[in-house]
mmCIF file of C-alpha atoms in Angstrom:
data_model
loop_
_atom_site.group_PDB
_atom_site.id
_atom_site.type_symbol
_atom_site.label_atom_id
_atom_site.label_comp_id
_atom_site.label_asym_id
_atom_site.label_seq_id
_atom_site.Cartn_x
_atom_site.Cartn_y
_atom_site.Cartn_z
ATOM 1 C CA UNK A 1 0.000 0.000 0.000
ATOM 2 C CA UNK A 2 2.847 2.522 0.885
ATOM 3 C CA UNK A 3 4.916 1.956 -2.601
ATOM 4 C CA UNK A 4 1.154 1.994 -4.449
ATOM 5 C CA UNK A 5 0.637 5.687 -3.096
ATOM 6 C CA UNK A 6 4.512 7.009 -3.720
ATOM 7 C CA UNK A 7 4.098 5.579 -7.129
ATOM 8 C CA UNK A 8 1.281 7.636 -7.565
ATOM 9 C CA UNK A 9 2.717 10.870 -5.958
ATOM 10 C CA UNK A 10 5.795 9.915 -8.417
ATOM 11 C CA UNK A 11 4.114 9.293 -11.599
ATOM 12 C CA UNK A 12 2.225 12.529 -10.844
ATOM 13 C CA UNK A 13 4.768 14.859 -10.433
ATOM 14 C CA UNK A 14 6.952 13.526 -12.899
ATOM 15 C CA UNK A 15 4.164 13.904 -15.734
ATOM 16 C CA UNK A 16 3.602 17.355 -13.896
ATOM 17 C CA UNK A 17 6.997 18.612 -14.543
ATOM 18 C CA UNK A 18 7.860 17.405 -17.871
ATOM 19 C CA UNK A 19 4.738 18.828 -18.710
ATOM 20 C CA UNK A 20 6.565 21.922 -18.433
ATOM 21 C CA UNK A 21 7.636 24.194 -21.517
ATOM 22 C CA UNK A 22 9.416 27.257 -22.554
ATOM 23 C CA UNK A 23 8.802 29.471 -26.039
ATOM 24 C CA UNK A 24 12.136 28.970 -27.369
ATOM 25 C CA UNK A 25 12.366 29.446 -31.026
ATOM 26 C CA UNK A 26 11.158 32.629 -33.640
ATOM 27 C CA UNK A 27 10.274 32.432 -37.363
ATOM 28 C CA UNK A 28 9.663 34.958 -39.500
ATOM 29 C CA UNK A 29 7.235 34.673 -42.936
ATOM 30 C CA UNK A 30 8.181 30.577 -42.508
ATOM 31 C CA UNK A 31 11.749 31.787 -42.732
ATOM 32 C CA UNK A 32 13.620 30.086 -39.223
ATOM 33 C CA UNK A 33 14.988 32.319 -36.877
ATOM 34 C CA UNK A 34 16.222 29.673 -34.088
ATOM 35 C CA UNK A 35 16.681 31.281 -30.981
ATOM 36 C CA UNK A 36 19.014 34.100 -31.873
ATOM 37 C CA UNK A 37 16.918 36.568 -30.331
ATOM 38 C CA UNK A 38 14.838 34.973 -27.747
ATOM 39 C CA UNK A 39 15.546 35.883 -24.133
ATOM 40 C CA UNK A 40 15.779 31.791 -23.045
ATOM 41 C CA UNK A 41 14.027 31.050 -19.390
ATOM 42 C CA UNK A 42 16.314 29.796 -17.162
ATOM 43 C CA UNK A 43 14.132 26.769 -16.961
ATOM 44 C CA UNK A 44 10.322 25.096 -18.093
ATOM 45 C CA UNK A 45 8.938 26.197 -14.617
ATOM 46 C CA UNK A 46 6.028 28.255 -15.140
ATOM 47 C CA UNK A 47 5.345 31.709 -13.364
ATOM 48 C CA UNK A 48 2.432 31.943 -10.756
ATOM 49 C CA UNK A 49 3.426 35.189 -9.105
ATOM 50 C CA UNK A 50 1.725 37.980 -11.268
ATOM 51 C CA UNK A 51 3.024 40.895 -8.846
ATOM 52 C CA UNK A 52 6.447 39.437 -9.303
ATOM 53 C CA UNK A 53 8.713 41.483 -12.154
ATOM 54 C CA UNK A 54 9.398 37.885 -13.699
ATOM 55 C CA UNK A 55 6.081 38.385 -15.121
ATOM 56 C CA UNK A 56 7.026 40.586 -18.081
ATOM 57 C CA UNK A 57 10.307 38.263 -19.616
ATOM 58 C CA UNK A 58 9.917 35.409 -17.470
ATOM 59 C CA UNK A 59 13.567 34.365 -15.212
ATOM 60 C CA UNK A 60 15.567 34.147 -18.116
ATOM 61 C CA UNK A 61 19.268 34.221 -19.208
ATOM 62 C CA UNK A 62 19.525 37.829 -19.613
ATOM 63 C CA UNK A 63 19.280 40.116 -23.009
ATOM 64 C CA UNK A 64 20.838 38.774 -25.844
ATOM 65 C CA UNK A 65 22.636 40.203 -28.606
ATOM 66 C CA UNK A 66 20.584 39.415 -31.334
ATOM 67 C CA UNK A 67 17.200 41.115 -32.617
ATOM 68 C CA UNK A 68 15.204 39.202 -35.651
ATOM 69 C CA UNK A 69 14.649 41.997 -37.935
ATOM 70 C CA UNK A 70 10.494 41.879 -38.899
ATOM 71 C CA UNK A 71 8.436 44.297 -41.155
ATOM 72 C CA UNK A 72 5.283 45.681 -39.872
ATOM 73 C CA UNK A 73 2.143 43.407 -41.748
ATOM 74 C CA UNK A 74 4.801 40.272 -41.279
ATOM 75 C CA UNK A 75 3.820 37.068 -39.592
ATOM 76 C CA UNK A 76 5.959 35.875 -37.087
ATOM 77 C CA UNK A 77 5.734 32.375 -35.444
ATOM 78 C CA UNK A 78 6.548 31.850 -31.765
ATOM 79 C CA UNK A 79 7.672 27.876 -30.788
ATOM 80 C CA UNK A 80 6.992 26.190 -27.857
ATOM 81 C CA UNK A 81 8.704 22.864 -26.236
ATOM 82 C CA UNK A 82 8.730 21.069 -23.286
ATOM 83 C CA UNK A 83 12.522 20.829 -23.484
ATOM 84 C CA UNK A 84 14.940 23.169 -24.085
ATOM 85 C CA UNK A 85 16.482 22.332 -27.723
ATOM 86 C CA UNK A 86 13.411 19.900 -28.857
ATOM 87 C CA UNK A 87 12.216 21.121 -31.971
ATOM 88 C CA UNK A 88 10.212 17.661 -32.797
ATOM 89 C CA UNK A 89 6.844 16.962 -32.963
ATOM 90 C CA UNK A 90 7.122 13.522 -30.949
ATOM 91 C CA UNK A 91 5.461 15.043 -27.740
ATOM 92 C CA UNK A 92 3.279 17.668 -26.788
ATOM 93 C CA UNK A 93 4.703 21.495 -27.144
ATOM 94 C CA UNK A 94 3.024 21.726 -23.813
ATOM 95 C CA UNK A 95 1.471 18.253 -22.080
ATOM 96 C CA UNK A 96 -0.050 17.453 -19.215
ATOM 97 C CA UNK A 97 -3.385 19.178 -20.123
ATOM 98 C CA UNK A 98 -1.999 21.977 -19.382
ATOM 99 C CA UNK A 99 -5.227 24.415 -21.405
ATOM 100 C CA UNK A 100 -5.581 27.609 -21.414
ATOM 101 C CA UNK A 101 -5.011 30.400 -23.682
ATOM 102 C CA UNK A 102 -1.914 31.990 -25.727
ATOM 103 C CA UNK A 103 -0.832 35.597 -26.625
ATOM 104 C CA UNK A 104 1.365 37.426 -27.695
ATOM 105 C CA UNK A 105 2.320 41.278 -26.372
ATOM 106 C CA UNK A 106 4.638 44.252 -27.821
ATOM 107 C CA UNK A 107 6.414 46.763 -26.258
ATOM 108 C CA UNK A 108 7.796 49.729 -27.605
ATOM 109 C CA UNK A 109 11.531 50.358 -26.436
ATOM 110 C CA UNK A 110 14.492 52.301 -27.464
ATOM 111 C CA UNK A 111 16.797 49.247 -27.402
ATOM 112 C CA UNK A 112 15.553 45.942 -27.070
ATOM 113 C CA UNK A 113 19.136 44.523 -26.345
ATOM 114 C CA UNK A 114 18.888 46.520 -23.362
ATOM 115 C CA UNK A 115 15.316 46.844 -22.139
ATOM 116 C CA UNK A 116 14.016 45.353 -18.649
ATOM 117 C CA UNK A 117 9.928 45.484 -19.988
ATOM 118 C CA UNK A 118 9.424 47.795 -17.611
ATOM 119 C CA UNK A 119 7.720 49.696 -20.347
ATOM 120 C CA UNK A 120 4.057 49.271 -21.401
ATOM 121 C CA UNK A 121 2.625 46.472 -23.464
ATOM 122 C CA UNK A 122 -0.107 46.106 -25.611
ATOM 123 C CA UNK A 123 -1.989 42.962 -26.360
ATOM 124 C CA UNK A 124 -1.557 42.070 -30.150
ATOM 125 C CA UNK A 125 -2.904 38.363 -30.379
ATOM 126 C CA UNK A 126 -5.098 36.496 -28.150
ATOM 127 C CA UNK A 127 -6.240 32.713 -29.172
ATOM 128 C CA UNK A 128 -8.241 31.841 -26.685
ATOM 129 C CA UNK A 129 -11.104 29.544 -25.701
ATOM 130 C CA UNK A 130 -14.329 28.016 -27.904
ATOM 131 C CA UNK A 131 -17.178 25.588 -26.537
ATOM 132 C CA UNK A 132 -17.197 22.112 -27.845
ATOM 133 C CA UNK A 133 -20.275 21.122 -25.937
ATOM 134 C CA UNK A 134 -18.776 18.250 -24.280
ATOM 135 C CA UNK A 135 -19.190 18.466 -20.628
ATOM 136 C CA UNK A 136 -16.285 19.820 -18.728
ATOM 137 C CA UNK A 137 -14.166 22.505 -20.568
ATOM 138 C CA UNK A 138 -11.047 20.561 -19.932
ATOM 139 C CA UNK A 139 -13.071 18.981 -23.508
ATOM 140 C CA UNK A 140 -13.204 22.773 -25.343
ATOM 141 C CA UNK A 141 -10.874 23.787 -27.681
ATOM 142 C CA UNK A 142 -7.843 25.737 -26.150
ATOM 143 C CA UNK A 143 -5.101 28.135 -27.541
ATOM 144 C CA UNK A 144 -2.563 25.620 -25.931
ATOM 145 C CA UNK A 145 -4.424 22.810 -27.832
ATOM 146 C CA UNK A 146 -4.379 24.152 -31.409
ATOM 147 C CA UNK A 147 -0.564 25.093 -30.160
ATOM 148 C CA UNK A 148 -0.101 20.876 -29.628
ATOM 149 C CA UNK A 149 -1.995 20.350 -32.688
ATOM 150 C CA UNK A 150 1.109 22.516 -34.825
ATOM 151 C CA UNK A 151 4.090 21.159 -33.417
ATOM 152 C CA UNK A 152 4.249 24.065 -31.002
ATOM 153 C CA UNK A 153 4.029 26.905 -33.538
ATOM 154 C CA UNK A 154 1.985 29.513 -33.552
ATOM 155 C CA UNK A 155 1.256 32.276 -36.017
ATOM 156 C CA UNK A 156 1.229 36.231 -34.485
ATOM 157 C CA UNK A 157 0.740 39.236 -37.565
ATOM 158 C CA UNK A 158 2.833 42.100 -36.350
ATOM 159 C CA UNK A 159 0.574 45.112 -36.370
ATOM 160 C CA UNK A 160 0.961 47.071 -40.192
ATOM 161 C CA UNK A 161 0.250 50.677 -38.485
ATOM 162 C CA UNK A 162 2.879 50.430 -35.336
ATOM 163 C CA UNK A 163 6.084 52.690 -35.869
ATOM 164 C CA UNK A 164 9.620 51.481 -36.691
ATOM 165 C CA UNK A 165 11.585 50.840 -33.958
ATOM 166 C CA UNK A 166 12.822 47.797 -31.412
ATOM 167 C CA UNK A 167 9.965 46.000 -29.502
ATOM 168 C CA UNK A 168 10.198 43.112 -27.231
ATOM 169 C CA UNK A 169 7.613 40.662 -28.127
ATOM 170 C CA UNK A 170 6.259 38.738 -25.283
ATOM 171 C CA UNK A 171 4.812 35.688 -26.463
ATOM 172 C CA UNK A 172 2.773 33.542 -23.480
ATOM 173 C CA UNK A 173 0.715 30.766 -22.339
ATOM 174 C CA UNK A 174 -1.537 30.957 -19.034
ATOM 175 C CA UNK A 175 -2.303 26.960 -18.401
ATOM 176 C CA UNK A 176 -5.625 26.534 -16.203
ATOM 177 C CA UNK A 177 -4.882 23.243 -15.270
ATOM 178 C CA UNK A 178 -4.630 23.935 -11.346
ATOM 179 C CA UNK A 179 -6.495 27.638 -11.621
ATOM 180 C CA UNK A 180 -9.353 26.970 -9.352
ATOM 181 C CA UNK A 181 -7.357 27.672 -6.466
ATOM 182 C CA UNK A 182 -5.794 31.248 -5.801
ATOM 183 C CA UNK A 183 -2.645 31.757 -7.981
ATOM 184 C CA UNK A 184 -3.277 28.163 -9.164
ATOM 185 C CA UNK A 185 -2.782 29.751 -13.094
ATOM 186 C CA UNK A 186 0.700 28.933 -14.730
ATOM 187 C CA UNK A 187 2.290 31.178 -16.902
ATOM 188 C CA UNK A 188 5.114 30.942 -19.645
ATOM 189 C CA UNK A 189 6.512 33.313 -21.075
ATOM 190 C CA UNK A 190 9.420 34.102 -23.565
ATOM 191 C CA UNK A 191 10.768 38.191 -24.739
ATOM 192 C CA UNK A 192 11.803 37.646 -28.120
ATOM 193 C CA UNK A 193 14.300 41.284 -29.519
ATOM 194 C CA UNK A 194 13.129 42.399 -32.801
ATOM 195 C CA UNK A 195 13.372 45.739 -35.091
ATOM 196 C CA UNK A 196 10.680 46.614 -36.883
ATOM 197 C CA UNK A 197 10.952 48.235 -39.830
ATOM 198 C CA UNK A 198 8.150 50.320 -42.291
ATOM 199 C CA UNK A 199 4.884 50.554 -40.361
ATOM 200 C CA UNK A 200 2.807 53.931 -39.345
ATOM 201 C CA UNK A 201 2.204 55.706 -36.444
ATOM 202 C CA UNK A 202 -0.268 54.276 -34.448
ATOM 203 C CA UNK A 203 -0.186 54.587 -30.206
ATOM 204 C CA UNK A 204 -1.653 51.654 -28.783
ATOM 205 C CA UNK A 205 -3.023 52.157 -25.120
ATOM 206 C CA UNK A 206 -0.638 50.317 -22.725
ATOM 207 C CA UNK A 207 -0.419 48.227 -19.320
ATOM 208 C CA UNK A 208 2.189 47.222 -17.689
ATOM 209 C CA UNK A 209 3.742 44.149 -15.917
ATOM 210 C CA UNK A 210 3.106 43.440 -12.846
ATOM 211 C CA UNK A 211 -0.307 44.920 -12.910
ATOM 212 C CA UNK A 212 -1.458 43.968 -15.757
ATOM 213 C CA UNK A 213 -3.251 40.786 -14.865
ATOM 214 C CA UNK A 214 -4.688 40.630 -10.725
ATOM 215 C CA UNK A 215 -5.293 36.792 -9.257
ATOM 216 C CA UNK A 216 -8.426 37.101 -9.027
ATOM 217 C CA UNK A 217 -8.770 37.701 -12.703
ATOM 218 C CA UNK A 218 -11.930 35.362 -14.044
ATOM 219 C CA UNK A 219 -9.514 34.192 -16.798
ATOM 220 C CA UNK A 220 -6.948 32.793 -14.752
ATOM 221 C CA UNK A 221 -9.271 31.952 -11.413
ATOM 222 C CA UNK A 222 -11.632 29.488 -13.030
ATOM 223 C CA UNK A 223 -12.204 25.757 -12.561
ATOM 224 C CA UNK A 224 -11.895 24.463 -16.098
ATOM 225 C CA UNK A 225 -12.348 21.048 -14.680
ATOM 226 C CA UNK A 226 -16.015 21.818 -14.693
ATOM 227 C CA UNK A 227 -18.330 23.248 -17.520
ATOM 228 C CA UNK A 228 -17.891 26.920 -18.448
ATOM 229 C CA UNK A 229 -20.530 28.763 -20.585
ATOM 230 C CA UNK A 230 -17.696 31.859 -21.486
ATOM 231 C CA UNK A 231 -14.136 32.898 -20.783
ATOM 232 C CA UNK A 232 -13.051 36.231 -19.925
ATOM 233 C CA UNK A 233 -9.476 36.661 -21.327
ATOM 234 C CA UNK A 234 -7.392 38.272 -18.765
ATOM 235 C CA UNK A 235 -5.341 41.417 -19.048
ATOM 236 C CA UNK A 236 -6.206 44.158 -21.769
ATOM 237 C CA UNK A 237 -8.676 43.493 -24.978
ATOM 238 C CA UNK A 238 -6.021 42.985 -28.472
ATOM 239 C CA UNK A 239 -5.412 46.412 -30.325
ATOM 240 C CA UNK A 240 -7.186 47.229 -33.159
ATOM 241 C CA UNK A 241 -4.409 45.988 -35.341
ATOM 242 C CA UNK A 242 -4.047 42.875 -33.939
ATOM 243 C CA UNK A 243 -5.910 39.387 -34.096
ATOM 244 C CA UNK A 244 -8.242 37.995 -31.622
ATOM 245 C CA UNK A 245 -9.839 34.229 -32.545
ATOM 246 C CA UNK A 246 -10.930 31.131 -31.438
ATOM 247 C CA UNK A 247 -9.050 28.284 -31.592
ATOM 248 C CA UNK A 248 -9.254 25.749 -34.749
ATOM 249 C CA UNK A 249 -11.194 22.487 -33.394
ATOM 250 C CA UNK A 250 -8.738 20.610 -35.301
ATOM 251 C CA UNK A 251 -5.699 20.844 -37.515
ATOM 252 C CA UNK A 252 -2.818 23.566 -38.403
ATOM 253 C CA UNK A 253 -3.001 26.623 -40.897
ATOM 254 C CA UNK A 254 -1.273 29.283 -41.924
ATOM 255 C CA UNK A 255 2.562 29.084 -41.846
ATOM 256 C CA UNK A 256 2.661 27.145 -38.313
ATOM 257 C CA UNK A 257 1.287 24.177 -40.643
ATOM 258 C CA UNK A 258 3.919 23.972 -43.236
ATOM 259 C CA UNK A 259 7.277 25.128 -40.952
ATOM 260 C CA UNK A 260 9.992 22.727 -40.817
ATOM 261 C CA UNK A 261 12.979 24.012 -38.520
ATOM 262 C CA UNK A 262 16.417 24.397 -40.276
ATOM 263 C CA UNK A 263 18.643 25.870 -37.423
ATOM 264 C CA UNK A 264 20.440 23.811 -34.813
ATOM 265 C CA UNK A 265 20.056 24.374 -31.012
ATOM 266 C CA UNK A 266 22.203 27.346 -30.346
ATOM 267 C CA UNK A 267 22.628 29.086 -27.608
ATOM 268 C CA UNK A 268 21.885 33.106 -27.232
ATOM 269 C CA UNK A 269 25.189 35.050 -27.101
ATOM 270 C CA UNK A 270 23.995 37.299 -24.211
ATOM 271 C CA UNK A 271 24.308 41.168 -24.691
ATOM 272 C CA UNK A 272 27.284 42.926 -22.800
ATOM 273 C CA UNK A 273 26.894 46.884 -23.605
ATOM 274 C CA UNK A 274 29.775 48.215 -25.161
ATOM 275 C CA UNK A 275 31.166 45.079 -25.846
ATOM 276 C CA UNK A 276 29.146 44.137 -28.899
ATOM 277 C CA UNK A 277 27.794 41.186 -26.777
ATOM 278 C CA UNK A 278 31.193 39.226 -26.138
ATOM 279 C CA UNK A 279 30.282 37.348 -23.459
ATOM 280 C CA UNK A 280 28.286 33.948 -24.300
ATOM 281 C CA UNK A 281 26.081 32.089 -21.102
ATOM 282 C CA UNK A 282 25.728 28.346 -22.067
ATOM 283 C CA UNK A 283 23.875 26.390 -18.642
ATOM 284 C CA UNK A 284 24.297 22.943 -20.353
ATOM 285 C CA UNK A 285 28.282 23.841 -22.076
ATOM 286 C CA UNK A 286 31.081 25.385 -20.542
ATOM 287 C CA UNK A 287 31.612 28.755 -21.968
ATOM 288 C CA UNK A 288 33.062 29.327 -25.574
ATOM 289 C CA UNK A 289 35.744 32.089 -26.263
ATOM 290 C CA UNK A 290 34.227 35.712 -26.174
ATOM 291 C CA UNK A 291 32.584 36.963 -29.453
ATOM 292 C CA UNK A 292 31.126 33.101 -30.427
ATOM 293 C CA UNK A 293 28.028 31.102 -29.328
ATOM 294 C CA UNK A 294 27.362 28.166 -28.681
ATOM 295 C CA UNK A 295 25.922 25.352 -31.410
ATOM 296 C CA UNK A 296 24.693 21.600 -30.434
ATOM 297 C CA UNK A 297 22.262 19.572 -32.230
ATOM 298 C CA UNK A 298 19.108 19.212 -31.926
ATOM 299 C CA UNK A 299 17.525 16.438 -29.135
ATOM 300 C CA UNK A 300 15.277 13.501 -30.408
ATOM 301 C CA UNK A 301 11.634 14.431 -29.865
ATOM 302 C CA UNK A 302 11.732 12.505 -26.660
ATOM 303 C CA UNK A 303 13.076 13.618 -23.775
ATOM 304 C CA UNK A 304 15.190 11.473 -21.313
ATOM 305 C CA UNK A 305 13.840 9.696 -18.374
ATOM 306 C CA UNK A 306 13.279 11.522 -15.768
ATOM 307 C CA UNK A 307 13.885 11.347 -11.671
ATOM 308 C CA UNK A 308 12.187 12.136 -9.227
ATOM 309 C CA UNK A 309 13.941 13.676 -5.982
ATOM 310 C CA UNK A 310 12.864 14.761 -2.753
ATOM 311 C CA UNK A 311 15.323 17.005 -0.765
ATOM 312 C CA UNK A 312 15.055 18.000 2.700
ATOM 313 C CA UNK A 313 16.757 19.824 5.002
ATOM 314 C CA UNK A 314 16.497 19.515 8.981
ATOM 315 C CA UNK A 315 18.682 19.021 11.572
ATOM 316 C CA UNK A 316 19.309 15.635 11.625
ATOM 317 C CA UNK A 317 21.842 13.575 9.952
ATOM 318 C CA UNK A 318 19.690 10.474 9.436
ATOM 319 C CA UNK A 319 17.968 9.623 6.296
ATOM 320 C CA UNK A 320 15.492 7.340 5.325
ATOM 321 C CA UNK A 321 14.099 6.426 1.700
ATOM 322 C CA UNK A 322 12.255 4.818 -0.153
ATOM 323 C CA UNK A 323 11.827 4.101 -4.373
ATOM 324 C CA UNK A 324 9.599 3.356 -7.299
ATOM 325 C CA UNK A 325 9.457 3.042 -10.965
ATOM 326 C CA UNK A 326 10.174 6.593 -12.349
ATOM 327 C CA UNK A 327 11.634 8.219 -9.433
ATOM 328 C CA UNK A 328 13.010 8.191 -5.564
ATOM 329 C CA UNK A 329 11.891 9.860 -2.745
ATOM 330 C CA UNK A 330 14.681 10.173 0.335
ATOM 331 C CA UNK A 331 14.030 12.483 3.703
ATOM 332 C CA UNK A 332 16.201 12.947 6.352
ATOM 333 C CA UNK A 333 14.311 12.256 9.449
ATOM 334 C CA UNK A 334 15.076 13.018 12.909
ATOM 335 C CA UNK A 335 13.097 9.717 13.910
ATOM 336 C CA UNK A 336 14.509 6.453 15.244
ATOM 337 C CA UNK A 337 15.479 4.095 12.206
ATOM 338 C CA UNK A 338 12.150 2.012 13.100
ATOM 339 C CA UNK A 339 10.011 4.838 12.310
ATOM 340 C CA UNK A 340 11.706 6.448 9.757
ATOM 341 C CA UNK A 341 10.445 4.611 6.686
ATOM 342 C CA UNK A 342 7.238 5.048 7.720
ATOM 343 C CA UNK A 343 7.779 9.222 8.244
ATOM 344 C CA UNK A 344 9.171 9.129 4.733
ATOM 345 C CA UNK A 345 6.194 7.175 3.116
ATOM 346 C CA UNK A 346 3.976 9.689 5.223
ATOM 347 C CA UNK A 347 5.629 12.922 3.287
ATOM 348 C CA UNK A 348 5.589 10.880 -0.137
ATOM 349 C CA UNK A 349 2.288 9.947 -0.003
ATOM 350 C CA UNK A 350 1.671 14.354 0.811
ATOM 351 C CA UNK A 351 2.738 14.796 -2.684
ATOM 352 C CA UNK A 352 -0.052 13.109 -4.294
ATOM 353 C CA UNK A 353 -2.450 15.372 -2.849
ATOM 354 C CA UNK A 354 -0.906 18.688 -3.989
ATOM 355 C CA UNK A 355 -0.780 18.151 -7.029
ATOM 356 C CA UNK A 356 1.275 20.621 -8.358
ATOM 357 C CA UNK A 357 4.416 21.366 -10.761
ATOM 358 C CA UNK A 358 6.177 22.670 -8.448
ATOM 359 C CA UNK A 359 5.765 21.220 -4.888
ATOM 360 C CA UNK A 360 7.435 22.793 -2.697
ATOM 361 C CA UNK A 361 6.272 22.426 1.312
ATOM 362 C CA UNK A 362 8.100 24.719 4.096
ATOM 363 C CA UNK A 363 7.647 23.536 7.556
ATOM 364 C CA UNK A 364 10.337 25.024 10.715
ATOM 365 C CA UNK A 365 12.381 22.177 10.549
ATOM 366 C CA UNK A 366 12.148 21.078 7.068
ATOM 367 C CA UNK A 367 11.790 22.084 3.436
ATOM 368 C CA UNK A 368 10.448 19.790 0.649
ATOM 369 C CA UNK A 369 11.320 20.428 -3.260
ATOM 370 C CA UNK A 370 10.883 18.456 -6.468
ATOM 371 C CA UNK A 371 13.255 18.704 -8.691
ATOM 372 C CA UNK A 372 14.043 17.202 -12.025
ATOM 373 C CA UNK A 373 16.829 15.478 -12.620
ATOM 374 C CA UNK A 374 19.316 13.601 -15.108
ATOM 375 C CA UNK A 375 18.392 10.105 -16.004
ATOM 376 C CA UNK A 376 18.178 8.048 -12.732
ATOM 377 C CA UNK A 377 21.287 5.476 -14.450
ATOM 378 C CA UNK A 378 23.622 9.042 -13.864
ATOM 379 C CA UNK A 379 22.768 9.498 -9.738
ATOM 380 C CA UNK A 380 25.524 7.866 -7.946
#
């Protein structure tokens, strides 16, 4: 009974984390940009703090040197993986039925090599939520499902009537999967750099982030899990020039249909002022000689196995653990050695109730984290 329930609490948070994803990857007209101008997270952990500054550009490696160079009336496509570097179409861009909807933000900025997104944004695409009439809307078509349904791709028009200039373009997803509880809604979110050229002179109303989006928000405080007769996007309505739709019940269109990637996995060179962005952050390589980046190829469509570990720290210098298929779970316990495999089947068996990607539990004495890890053959 004890290995039944950490195999659950395993299997759960395992699917729960690998469910995970980052926007990664930009394309421009079907022509591949790769990741020269993204602004990488520093992992696939979604945000859940929206009065936290992360909110605008996510925790991510830092500006970047490059900016994709886009014409206003162009159609960019932002990518989404679970994994850093997986361009395939073997998995889910983002899994775990994780649903909710996806947009895509610009903001106006003197340099975008150089810009915190402090500034104000304005909505331009928001694919959102339609009824299919089948019970729970955990069954409706999602932006995040049409998003599966293209290998991750999505397609965003850049505005024809915004000015020249840089712009950070914030592309996101807000998963509902856990939002009926109080900052239960995920969110993941990318800055891509770009310079815009041609375009008008058109001045968008603008919010800013944090504030932007409140918790209590109907669009991101909502039990999907049960039947929903509307959905009230959260955050500002899409400019004028933009594009707001339903999802497509089924299928891929546009260029997101047809969009084959041709660049390897490389990473950013990250942007040092005055130094024409010498220096080069690489959290999987060690890092190249100033003024290069760094190139690998591309992973399989299926990411490694993953395990499962349960860290704790007390006071106490014993340990007790226990195992199962996908993962181990090991707690140092201040209990005598005949009670301590019980107290450590008693804390697994808490993480099949929270349910969460993260789970993270804080008591006085102890604090519990999930982490992923390499392939359970590399943990000595």
């Amino acid at each position: 009974m004890k290995t039944t329930f950490f195999t659950i609490a395993a299997a759960l948070a395992v699917r729960e984390v690998a469910a995970h994803a980052t926007f990664q990857d930009l394309w421009v007209n079907g022509v591949d940009q790769g990741q020269q101008c993204v602004r990488l997270p520093q992992s696939n952990s979604p945000l859940q703090d929206v009065t936290s500054n992360n909110i605008r550009c996510n925790a991510n490696i830092g500006a970047v040197s490059g900016r994709c160079a886009v014409a206003a009336g162009d159609t960019v496509s932002i990518e989404m993986h679970q994994q850093g570097g997986d361009r395939g179409c073997g998995s889910e861009a983002i899994g775990g039925a994780h649903y909710g909807p996806v947009h895509a933000y610009l903001s106006k900025v003197s340099d975008a090599r150089t810009a915190d997104g402090s500034s104000g944004f304005f909505k331009i695409f928001a694919n959102t939520w339609a009824p299919a009439k089948a019970g729970a809307a955990d069954n409706d078509y999602w932006g995040t499902k049409e998003l599966n349904n293209c290998c991750g791709k999505m397609d965003v028009t850049i505005p024809s009537d915004i000015p020249a200039g840089d712009y950070l373009l914030r592309a996101e997803v807000i998963a509902l999967h856990v939002a009926s509880g109080l900052n239960g809604a995920q969110f993941y979110v990318s800055c891509y750099q770009i310079t815009v050229s041609g375009g008008g002179s058109a001045s968008p109303a603008l919010v800013t982030f944090p504030g932007a989006y409140k918790n209590t928000d109907p669009g991101t405080y909502i039990d999907i899990h049960n039947s929903i007769s509307t959905y009230i996007d959260p955050g500002p309505t899409v400019y004028a020039g933009g594009v707001s739709r339903a999802p497509l019940a089924s299928g891929c269109t546009g260029y997101a249909a047809k969009e084959t990637p041709t660049k390897s996995v490389v990473q950013p060179t990250v942007y040092t002022p005055g130094q024409g962005g010498a220096s080069t952050t690489s959290a999987a390589a060690s890092t190249p000689a100033a003024g290069t980046t760094t190139t690998t190829t591309g992973r399989t469509s299926t990411p490694p196995p993953t395990t499962l570990r349960t860290t704790t720290t007390t006071t106490s210098s014993k340990a007790a653990s226990t195992s199962a298929a996908g993962g181990s779970c090991s707690v140092a316990n201040p209990a005598p050695p005949a009670q301590a495999a019980d107290t450590t089947t008693s804390v697994c068996k808490s993480l099949a109730k929270v349910g969460l990607d993260r789970i993270e539990r804080r008591t006085a004495a102890q604090t519990l984290s999930v982490e992923t890890m390499a392939p359970a053959a590399s943990l000595k």
